[in-house]
């Protein structure tokens, strides 16, 4: 009985001595594999973080570029509008200046007619009214120039400034048409009138 027990214990000891190193090797190999896997995962995570950083940096740069382009486009639109209004204002001013010169010539003609003994009271009244219309046109242009300049300085939205410019241009051209028609009415009213002095009629003896 003791012999069998000793033999069994011996066999267990021998088995244990042969299994233990194998088990240790197996555990060691698994540990190395896990370490390698963790290292690979860490490398993948680092690459992913790098890609995300690059994308974020590129996105931020693109946003900066887009913002810069938008600012440039906005300024270009403002410059175009300012150039357009400058030309329009100059053209409208020339029209008003021509009306002022026309009014002056009409006044000179009425003065000659009056000196010739013609009754020009009605024509003079029409001219006063026409001159008032010309003054309204001039004021509307002057006010429009100031309004748009202020809006540009205050950096108002370009759409708002454009809409205001159209509105003011319509008002000014309307006033110019009214003043021009008034001046034409004065001219028409003098048709048939001559600056030649009316000969005096001597009384019949």
mmCIF file of N, CA and C in Angstrom, residues 14 21 78 89 137 150 153 168 195:
data_model
loop_
_atom_site.group_PDB
_atom_site.id
_atom_site.type_symbol
_atom_site.label_atom_id
_atom_site.label_comp_id
_atom_site.label_asym_id
_atom_site.label_seq_id
_atom_site.Cartn_x
_atom_site.Cartn_y
_atom_site.Cartn_z
ATOM 1 N N UNK A 14 6.529 14.249 -10.662
ATOM 2 C CA UNK A 14 7.168 14.290 -11.982
ATOM 3 C C UNK A 14 6.285 15.042 -12.963
ATOM 4 N N UNK A 21 6.672 24.185 -16.048
ATOM 5 C CA UNK A 21 7.395 25.016 -17.026
ATOM 6 C C UNK A 21 6.575 25.289 -18.278
ATOM 7 N N UNK A 78 -19.074 96.499 -51.575
ATOM 8 C CA UNK A 78 -19.192 97.879 -51.078
ATOM 9 C C UNK A 78 -18.492 98.853 -52.026
ATOM 10 N N UNK A 89 -24.496 109.840 -58.943
ATOM 11 C CA UNK A 89 -24.629 111.151 -58.304
ATOM 12 C C UNK A 89 -24.059 112.252 -59.194
ATOM 13 N N UNK A 137 -35.006 119.087 -56.031
ATOM 14 C CA UNK A 137 -34.191 118.036 -56.655
ATOM 15 C C UNK A 137 -32.757 118.076 -56.127
ATOM 16 N N UNK A 150 -23.076 107.945 -44.784
ATOM 17 C CA UNK A 150 -23.206 107.561 -43.373
ATOM 18 C C UNK A 150 -23.421 106.063 -43.237
ATOM 19 N N UNK A 153 -20.150 104.319 -43.826
ATOM 20 C CA UNK A 153 -19.244 104.501 -42.685
ATOM 21 C C UNK A 153 -19.661 103.625 -41.517
ATOM 22 N N UNK A 168 -33.515 106.099 -53.058
ATOM 23 C CA UNK A 168 -33.120 107.509 -53.169
ATOM 24 C C UNK A 168 -32.962 107.920 -54.636
ATOM 25 N N UNK A 195 -39.323 139.996 -77.909
ATOM 26 C CA UNK A 195 -38.641 141.005 -77.090
ATOM 27 C C UNK A 195 -38.554 142.346 -77.814
#
